């Protein structure tokens, strides 16, 4: 049996430089896989899939069986937490998520407290428990949550937005209420992730998909500070817990992000250059990501060349191979094998 400390993902997160980087993919359980589509059809809709532990565990395991990734990521969604806090949530096929909106202090006051989320989220914890019993001994289980800013953008606008305009407008109109919303999400996220760890998650990841639209002091206050608060408290409760932070499109602000927040690894989107990130970001510890997800659609020699280029650029420091964002539904499952052969030989 593989001892926990021998798992390649945990070794990379601890700062070890491995001859072949461990690999997993954002959205590795998803619509590009026929077996995912079959299980999702059985569940009925996306949220039923998230809240049915046996089926959520099944789709989490599918890409592990097919590809032997070094990590499995819990199948759930960052928007389950706002739902647990009292927001209405539904998904419109072909369009994405919809939530009831929070537009002022009264909307914020109507939300539940940070400790009132667990009954709603119990199926997620059960999924983690099933997975920690069923995963191969060498596979690391990653739990996750959205970072407060990204979750707030959906709670305020009620949907995904290209420029996060409604959240920026709320912040400009009433910074105190906006900060209180960020604080509530941060506190609830600590409780949520803590329960995932108690159920068996070995690593947690914070997805700040819209961090790139926070500039200057706003980045410090609403991306960096909440991440630091969440990571500090989680590590106090669970000594040695590795944390991956993904401040997507943070650009120059990737520099020093791990140091400032206590994250063990930062996930890189595909807008930064790998050579730049190796020099400026990897000096502080493990990095993950950077491959353009479009290459999983187009494949060919360019996919092989880009994969090898990223492996080489990060070969002198701790590195987990991943995409710069989630694999898309139009990706060819065979291209994942092409990528894996380019990494593992
Ligand atoms: O495999 C994994 O990565 C684990 C599961 C996972 C999902 N969503 C499943 C999902 C994770 C980690 C997420 C995170 C998530 N969810 C983020 C942060 C990462 C990112 O992509 O930037 C965000 C912003 C969301 C919110 C969300 N969920 C949106 C905007 C959408 C619609 C867009 C889309 O891809 O359809 C979702 C739906 C969603 N979450 C799907 C999956 C597999 C597709 C749903 C389906 O099966 O129809």
Short mmCIF file of C-alpha atoms and ligand atoms in Angstrom, two decimals:
data_model
loop_
_atom_site.label_atom_id
_atom_site.label_comp_id
_atom_site.label_asym_id
_atom_site.label_seq_id
_atom_site.Cartn_x
_atom_site.Cartn_y
_atom_site.Cartn_z
CA UNK A 1 0.00 0.00 0.00
CA UNK A 2 1.15 3.52 -0.78
CA UNK A 3 1.70 5.47 2.42
CA UNK A 4 0.09 8.91 2.37
CA UNK A 5 3.48 10.62 2.42
CA UNK A 6 4.52 8.73 -0.73
CA UNK A 7 1.69 10.08 -2.86
CA UNK A 8 3.23 12.08 -5.68
CA UNK A 9 0.84 15.04 -5.39
CA UNK A 10 1.58 15.38 -1.66
CA UNK A 11 5.32 15.15 -2.33
CA UNK A 12 5.15 17.93 -4.94
CA UNK A 13 3.02 20.06 -2.60
CA UNK A 14 5.66 19.55 0.10
CA UNK A 15 8.21 21.08 -2.27
CA UNK A 16 9.84 17.97 -3.72
CA UNK A 17 11.11 18.12 -7.31
CA UNK A 18 9.99 14.89 -9.01
CA UNK A 19 11.48 13.47 -12.23
CA UNK A 20 7.97 13.23 -13.74
CA UNK A 21 5.39 15.76 -12.50
CA UNK A 22 2.17 14.32 -11.07
CA UNK A 23 -0.89 15.28 -13.12
CA UNK A 24 -4.63 15.92 -12.85
CA UNK A 25 -7.01 18.19 -14.78
CA UNK A 26 -9.50 20.84 -13.73
CA UNK A 27 -13.03 19.61 -14.60
CA UNK A 28 -11.60 16.14 -15.24
CA UNK A 29 -15.02 14.70 -14.40
CA UNK A 30 -17.18 16.37 -17.01
CA UNK A 31 -19.16 16.40 -20.20
CA UNK A 32 -16.27 15.50 -22.53
CA UNK A 33 -16.51 11.95 -21.07
CA UNK A 34 -19.33 9.69 -22.33
CA UNK A 35 -19.45 7.87 -18.97
CA UNK A 36 -20.01 11.23 -17.21
CA UNK A 37 -22.87 12.08 -19.56
CA UNK A 38 -24.44 8.67 -18.88
CA UNK A 39 -24.28 9.08 -15.08
CA UNK A 40 -25.54 12.65 -15.30
CA UNK A 41 -28.51 11.45 -17.37
CA UNK A 42 -29.23 8.88 -14.66
CA UNK A 43 -29.13 11.60 -11.98
CA UNK A 44 -31.50 13.80 -13.99
CA UNK A 45 -29.81 17.16 -13.60
CA UNK A 46 -26.48 18.59 -12.50
CA UNK A 47 -27.50 19.51 -8.95
CA UNK A 48 -29.04 16.07 -8.32
CA UNK A 49 -25.72 14.61 -9.42
CA UNK A 50 -23.88 16.85 -6.93
CA UNK A 51 -26.23 15.90 -4.07
CA UNK A 52 -26.38 12.11 -4.69
CA UNK A 53 -23.20 10.83 -2.98
CA UNK A 54 -23.00 7.47 -4.80
CA UNK A 55 -23.31 9.15 -8.21
CA UNK A 56 -21.03 12.09 -7.36
CA UNK A 57 -18.42 9.58 -6.16
CA UNK A 58 -18.90 7.55 -9.35
CA UNK A 59 -18.20 10.51 -11.67
CA UNK A 60 -15.21 11.53 -9.53
CA UNK A 61 -13.76 8.04 -10.03
CA UNK A 62 -14.42 7.83 -13.79
CA UNK A 63 -11.40 9.89 -14.94
CA UNK A 64 -9.19 8.08 -12.40
CA UNK A 65 -10.16 4.70 -13.89
CA UNK A 66 -9.78 5.91 -17.46
CA UNK A 67 -6.51 7.86 -17.12
CA UNK A 68 -4.90 7.04 -13.75
CA UNK A 69 -4.57 10.71 -12.74
CA UNK A 70 -2.53 11.31 -9.58
CA UNK A 71 -5.36 13.27 -7.95
CA UNK A 72 -9.13 13.04 -7.85
CA UNK A 73 -11.12 16.21 -7.21
CA UNK A 74 -14.38 15.91 -5.33
CA UNK A 75 -17.33 16.28 -7.70
CA UNK A 76 -19.42 19.20 -6.50
CA UNK A 77 -19.69 22.91 -7.39
CA UNK A 78 -18.56 26.17 -5.84
CA UNK A 79 -22.18 27.36 -5.86
CA UNK A 80 -23.41 24.73 -3.40
CA UNK A 81 -22.11 26.90 -0.54
CA UNK A 82 -24.24 29.97 -1.41
CA UNK A 83 -27.19 27.59 -1.72
CA UNK A 84 -26.42 26.30 1.79
CA UNK A 85 -26.36 29.93 2.96
CA UNK A 86 -29.92 30.35 1.68
CA UNK A 87 -29.59 31.49 -1.95
CA UNK A 88 -31.84 29.83 -4.55
CA UNK A 89 -29.73 28.02 -7.16
CA UNK A 90 -30.57 26.38 -10.45
CA UNK A 91 -28.77 25.63 -13.71
CA UNK A 92 -30.11 26.61 -17.14
CA UNK A 93 -29.01 24.02 -19.70
CA UNK A 94 -26.55 25.48 -22.18
CA UNK A 95 -26.30 28.76 -20.24
CA UNK A 96 -25.01 28.09 -16.72
CA UNK A 97 -25.92 28.85 -13.13
CA UNK A 98 -28.66 31.17 -11.87
CA UNK A 99 -29.05 32.34 -8.26
CA UNK A 100 -31.37 34.65 -6.38
CA UNK A 101 -29.50 37.96 -6.12
CA UNK A 102 -28.15 39.95 -3.19
CA UNK A 103 -28.29 43.65 -3.96
CA UNK A 104 -28.06 45.36 -0.55
CA UNK A 105 -27.47 44.99 3.20
CA UNK A 106 -30.99 43.58 3.68
CA UNK A 107 -30.21 40.73 1.25
CA UNK A 108 -27.06 39.99 3.18
CA UNK A 109 -28.91 40.02 6.52
CA UNK A 110 -31.36 37.40 5.23
CA UNK A 111 -28.58 34.82 4.71
CA UNK A 112 -27.93 32.01 7.17
CA UNK A 113 -24.95 31.92 9.51
CA UNK A 114 -21.64 30.17 8.88
CA UNK A 115 -22.54 27.24 11.12
CA UNK A 116 -25.96 26.62 9.56
CA UNK A 117 -24.67 25.09 6.32
CA UNK A 118 -23.81 21.52 7.27
CA UNK A 119 -27.22 19.86 7.02
CA UNK A 120 -27.54 21.11 3.45
CA UNK A 121 -23.98 20.09 2.57
CA UNK A 122 -24.04 16.69 4.31
CA UNK A 123 -24.25 14.82 0.94
CA UNK A 124 -20.98 16.48 -0.12
CA UNK A 125 -19.24 15.26 3.02
CA UNK A 126 -20.69 11.80 2.38
CA UNK A 127 -19.25 11.85 -1.18
CA UNK A 128 -15.81 12.64 0.27
CA UNK A 129 -16.16 9.78 2.74
CA UNK A 130 -17.07 7.28 0.00
CA UNK A 131 -14.16 8.48 -2.15
CA UNK A 132 -11.59 8.23 0.59
CA UNK A 133 -12.51 4.55 0.90
CA UNK A 134 -12.62 3.79 -2.82
CA UNK A 135 -9.74 5.68 -4.40
CA UNK A 136 -6.56 3.79 -5.34
CA UNK A 137 -3.90 4.07 -2.61
CA UNK A 138 -1.66 6.30 -4.76
CA UNK A 139 -4.39 8.83 -5.66
CA UNK A 140 -4.72 12.05 -3.66
CA UNK A 141 -8.22 13.34 -2.87
CA UNK A 142 -8.68 17.09 -3.35
CA UNK A 143 -11.59 18.94 -1.75
CA UNK A 144 -12.46 22.47 -2.84
CA UNK A 145 -14.51 25.62 -2.47
CA UNK A 146 -14.86 28.89 -4.32
CA UNK A 147 -12.88 31.82 -2.97
CA UNK A 148 -15.08 34.53 -1.37
CA UNK A 149 -14.76 37.10 -4.20
CA UNK A 150 -15.72 34.62 -6.92
CA UNK A 151 -18.61 33.21 -4.89
CA UNK A 152 -19.77 36.77 -4.11
CA UNK A 153 -19.79 37.71 -7.82
CA UNK A 154 -22.36 34.96 -8.46
CA UNK A 155 -24.39 35.75 -5.33
CA UNK A 156 -24.64 39.43 -6.24
CA UNK A 157 -25.28 39.12 -9.99
CA UNK A 158 -27.25 35.87 -9.81
CA UNK A 159 -25.22 34.49 -12.72
CA UNK A 160 -21.81 34.49 -14.36
CA UNK A 161 -20.82 37.91 -15.70
CA UNK A 162 -18.07 38.84 -18.17
CA UNK A 163 -16.70 41.74 -16.07
CA UNK A 164 -18.22 41.08 -12.62
CA UNK A 165 -19.93 44.47 -12.99
CA UNK A 166 -22.71 43.98 -10.41
CA UNK A 167 -20.23 42.88 -7.71
CA UNK A 168 -17.95 45.85 -8.44
CA UNK A 169 -20.99 48.15 -8.28
CA UNK A 170 -22.08 46.72 -4.90
CA UNK A 171 -18.52 47.16 -3.61
CA UNK A 172 -18.44 50.78 -4.78
CA UNK A 173 -21.89 51.61 -3.36
CA UNK A 174 -21.54 50.01 0.09
CA UNK A 175 -18.04 48.74 0.83
CA UNK A 176 -18.93 47.85 4.44
CA UNK A 177 -21.81 45.55 3.45
CA UNK A 178 -19.74 44.10 0.62
CA UNK A 179 -16.90 43.36 3.08
CA UNK A 180 -19.40 41.75 5.45
CA UNK A 181 -20.55 39.45 2.64
CA UNK A 182 -16.93 38.50 1.86
CA UNK A 183 -16.36 37.81 5.58
CA UNK A 184 -19.45 35.60 5.85
CA UNK A 185 -18.41 33.57 2.79
CA UNK A 186 -14.84 33.27 4.15
CA UNK A 187 -16.11 32.05 7.54
CA UNK A 188 -18.56 29.58 5.98
CA UNK A 189 -15.80 28.36 3.62
CA UNK A 190 -13.55 27.57 6.59
CA UNK A 191 -16.33 25.44 8.13
CA UNK A 192 -17.16 23.80 4.78
CA UNK A 193 -13.55 22.89 3.91
CA UNK A 194 -12.84 21.80 7.46
CA UNK A 195 -15.68 19.25 7.21
CA UNK A 196 -14.35 18.05 3.86
CA UNK A 197 -10.96 17.44 5.50
CA UNK A 198 -12.59 15.61 8.42
CA UNK A 199 -14.40 13.42 5.87
CA UNK A 200 -11.13 12.51 4.10
CA UNK A 201 -9.99 15.29 1.74
CA UNK A 202 -6.16 15.36 1.81
CA UNK A 203 -5.66 18.68 0.02
CA UNK A 204 -8.02 21.60 -0.51
CA UNK A 205 -8.17 24.05 -3.39
CA UNK A 206 -9.65 27.55 -3.43
CA UNK A 207 -11.00 28.61 -6.83
CA UNK A 208 -10.87 32.39 -7.36
CA UNK A 209 -11.90 32.28 -11.00
CA UNK A 210 -12.56 36.03 -11.21
CA UNK A 211 -9.57 37.27 -9.17
CA UNK A 212 -8.26 38.96 -12.33
CA UNK A 213 -10.87 41.70 -12.17
CA UNK A 214 -9.71 42.88 -8.73
CA UNK A 215 -7.07 45.60 -8.97
CA UNK A 216 -4.74 47.29 -6.48
CA UNK A 217 -6.13 47.57 -2.96
CA UNK A 218 -9.23 45.57 -3.96
CA UNK A 219 -7.00 42.61 -4.82
CA UNK A 220 -5.35 42.86 -1.39
CA UNK A 221 -8.66 43.21 0.46
CA UNK A 222 -10.86 40.73 -1.42
CA UNK A 223 -8.55 38.12 -3.01
CA UNK A 224 -5.42 38.01 -0.88
CA UNK A 225 -6.75 38.72 2.63
CA UNK A 226 -9.69 36.24 2.54
CA UNK A 227 -7.42 33.51 1.09
CA UNK A 228 -4.90 34.16 3.87
CA UNK A 229 -7.61 34.06 6.51
CA UNK A 230 -9.08 30.78 5.21
CA UNK A 231 -5.68 29.11 4.78
CA UNK A 232 -4.38 30.23 8.18
CA UNK A 233 -7.44 28.94 10.02
CA UNK A 234 -7.55 25.64 8.09
CA UNK A 235 -3.88 24.98 8.81
CA UNK A 236 -4.41 25.80 12.49
CA UNK A 237 -7.23 23.25 12.65
CA UNK A 238 -5.53 20.67 10.41
CA UNK A 239 -1.75 20.95 10.81
CA UNK A 240 0.12 20.04 7.64
CA UNK A 241 -2.93 20.37 5.37
CA UNK A 242 -1.71 21.38 1.88
CA UNK A 243 -3.68 24.14 0.14
CA UNK A 244 -3.74 25.08 -3.55
CA UNK A 245 -4.87 28.62 -4.42
CA UNK A 246 -6.08 29.61 -7.89
CA UNK A 247 -6.25 33.40 -8.25
CA UNK A 248 -7.07 33.11 -11.94
CA UNK A 249 -5.75 35.86 -14.22
CA UNK A 250 -3.98 37.54 -11.30
CA UNK A 251 -1.08 38.36 -13.67
CA UNK A 252 1.69 40.17 -11.79
CA UNK A 253 -0.18 39.53 -8.55
CA UNK A 254 0.70 35.83 -8.82
CA UNK A 255 4.13 36.95 -7.60
CA UNK A 256 4.29 36.48 -3.82
CA UNK A 257 0.70 35.17 -3.60
CA UNK A 258 1.77 31.87 -1.99
CA UNK A 259 4.01 33.66 0.51
CA UNK A 260 1.34 36.22 1.42
CA UNK A 261 -1.49 33.70 1.88
CA UNK A 262 0.33 30.60 3.12
CA UNK A 263 -0.76 28.54 0.10
CA UNK A 264 1.49 25.56 -0.71
CA UNK A 265 0.83 25.84 -4.43
CA UNK A 266 -0.58 28.39 -6.81
CA UNK A 267 -2.49 27.32 -9.88
CA UNK A 268 -1.58 29.26 -13.02
CA UNK A 269 -3.99 30.15 -15.80
CA UNK A 270 -2.77 30.03 -19.40
CA UNK A 271 -2.32 33.78 -19.86
CA UNK A 272 1.05 33.85 -18.05
CA UNK A 273 4.24 32.51 -19.61
CA UNK A 274 5.66 29.36 -18.06
CA UNK A 275 9.22 30.73 -18.10
CA UNK A 276 8.10 33.91 -16.33
CA UNK A 277 6.14 31.88 -13.74
CA UNK A 278 9.08 29.52 -13.16
CA UNK A 279 11.30 32.51 -12.34
CA UNK A 280 8.80 34.63 -10.40
CA UNK A 281 6.24 32.29 -8.83
CA UNK A 282 7.80 28.82 -8.56
CA UNK A 283 10.63 30.31 -6.45
CA UNK A 284 8.10 30.30 -3.57
CA UNK A 285 6.98 26.70 -3.98
CA UNK A 286 4.87 24.37 -6.05
CA UNK A 287 3.02 25.57 -9.14
CA UNK A 288 0.29 23.87 -11.13
CA UNK A 289 -1.46 24.54 -14.45
CA UNK A 290 -0.79 26.69 -17.50
CA UNK A 291 -1.70 24.36 -20.42
CA UNK A 292 -4.28 26.02 -22.65
CA UNK A 293 -7.49 23.90 -22.43
CA UNK A 294 -8.16 24.61 -26.14
CA UNK A 295 -5.31 22.21 -26.96
CA UNK A 296 -7.44 19.38 -25.56
CA UNK A 297 -9.85 20.14 -28.39
CA UNK A 298 -7.35 20.68 -31.20
CA UNK A 299 -4.72 18.09 -30.13
CA UNK A 300 -1.97 17.13 -32.55
CA UNK A 301 1.70 18.01 -32.40
CA UNK A 302 0.96 21.40 -30.82
CA UNK A 303 -0.54 19.65 -27.77
CA UNK A 304 2.56 17.45 -27.45
CA UNK A 305 4.96 20.38 -27.91
CA UNK A 306 3.16 22.64 -25.45
CA UNK A 307 2.90 19.88 -22.84
CA UNK A 308 6.64 19.18 -23.10
CA UNK A 309 7.47 22.89 -23.03
CA UNK A 310 5.53 23.36 -19.76
CA UNK A 311 7.08 20.25 -18.17
CA UNK A 312 10.54 21.54 -19.09
CA UNK A 313 9.91 25.12 -17.95
CA UNK A 314 8.87 23.93 -14.47
CA UNK A 315 11.33 21.02 -14.19
CA UNK A 316 13.69 22.73 -11.74
CA UNK A 317 11.09 23.17 -8.99
CA UNK A 318 8.03 21.49 -7.50
CA UNK A 319 5.35 21.12 -10.18
CA UNK A 320 1.95 19.49 -10.67
CA UNK A 321 0.91 19.29 -14.32
CA UNK A 322 -2.58 20.71 -15.03
CA UNK A 323 -4.51 22.87 -17.46
CA UNK A 324 -4.86 26.65 -17.09
CA UNK A 325 -8.63 26.23 -16.66
CA UNK A 326 -11.20 23.45 -16.92
CA UNK A 327 -11.30 20.97 -19.80
CA UNK A 328 -14.25 21.86 -22.03
CA UNK A 329 -17.16 19.64 -23.18
CA UNK A 330 -15.89 19.67 -26.80
CA UNK A 331 -12.47 18.19 -25.83
CA UNK A 332 -11.49 14.83 -27.35
CA UNK A 333 -10.95 12.21 -24.59
CA UNK A 334 -8.11 10.72 -26.68
CA UNK A 335 -6.19 14.01 -26.41
CA UNK A 336 -5.91 13.41 -22.67
CA UNK A 337 -3.92 10.26 -23.48
CA UNK A 338 -1.75 12.26 -25.87
CA UNK A 339 -1.02 14.75 -23.07
CA UNK A 340 -0.31 11.97 -20.55
CA UNK A 341 2.15 10.25 -22.91
CA UNK A 342 3.94 13.56 -23.45
CA UNK A 343 4.32 13.94 -19.67
CA UNK A 344 4.96 10.37 -18.56
CA UNK A 345 6.65 9.02 -21.70
O1 LIG B 1 -13.88 17.91 -12.06
C1 LIG B 1 -13.82 18.93 -11.34
O2 LIG B 1 -13.06 19.90 -11.58
C2 LIG B 1 -14.62 18.95 -10.05
C3 LIG B 1 -15.92 19.51 -10.10
C4 LIG B 1 -16.13 21.00 -10.32
C5 LIG B 1 -17.25 21.50 -11.03
N1 LIG B 1 -17.26 22.85 -10.92
C6 LIG B 1 -18.24 20.67 -11.74
C7 LIG B 1 -19.11 21.30 -12.75
C8 LIG B 1 -15.43 22.10 -9.84
C9 LIG B 1 -14.12 22.14 -9.07
C10 LIG B 1 -16.16 23.27 -10.22
C11 LIG B 1 -15.76 24.64 -9.84
C12 LIG B 1 -16.52 25.77 -10.36
N2 LIG B 1 -17.87 25.87 -10.57
C13 LIG B 1 -15.96 27.04 -10.64
C14 LIG B 1 -14.51 27.42 -10.43
C15 LIG B 1 -13.62 26.92 -11.53
C16 LIG B 1 -13.87 27.56 -12.87
O3 LIG B 1 -14.35 26.84 -13.77
O4 LIG B 1 -13.56 28.76 -13.01
C17 LIG B 1 -16.99 27.88 -11.09
C18 LIG B 1 -16.85 29.33 -11.52
C19 LIG B 1 -18.21 27.14 -11.02
C20 LIG B 1 -19.57 27.61 -11.33
C21 LIG B 1 -20.16 26.88 -12.47
N3 LIG B 1 -20.55 25.55 -12.44
C22 LIG B 1 -20.43 27.37 -13.77
C23 LIG B 1 -20.14 28.78 -14.23
C24 LIG B 1 -20.99 26.32 -14.49
C25 LIG B 1 -21.53 26.39 -15.91
C26 LIG B 1 -20.46 26.35 -16.91
C27 LIG B 1 -20.29 24.96 -17.41
O5 LIG B 1 -19.13 24.50 -17.51
O6 LIG B 1 -21.31 24.35 -17.74
C28 LIG B 1 -21.01 25.18 -13.66
C29 LIG B 1 -21.48 23.82 -14.01
C30 LIG B 1 -20.57 22.67 -13.77
N4 LIG B 1 -19.79 22.50 -12.67
C31 LIG B 1 -20.41 21.53 -14.62
C32 LIG B 1 -19.50 20.67 -13.98
C33 LIG B 1 -19.04 19.32 -14.46
C34 LIG B 1 -21.15 21.29 -15.91
C35 LIG B 1 -22.54 20.90 -15.53
C36 LIG B 1 -23.19 19.85 -16.37
O7 LIG B 1 -22.87 18.65 -16.26
O8 LIG B 1 -24.08 20.24 -17.11
#
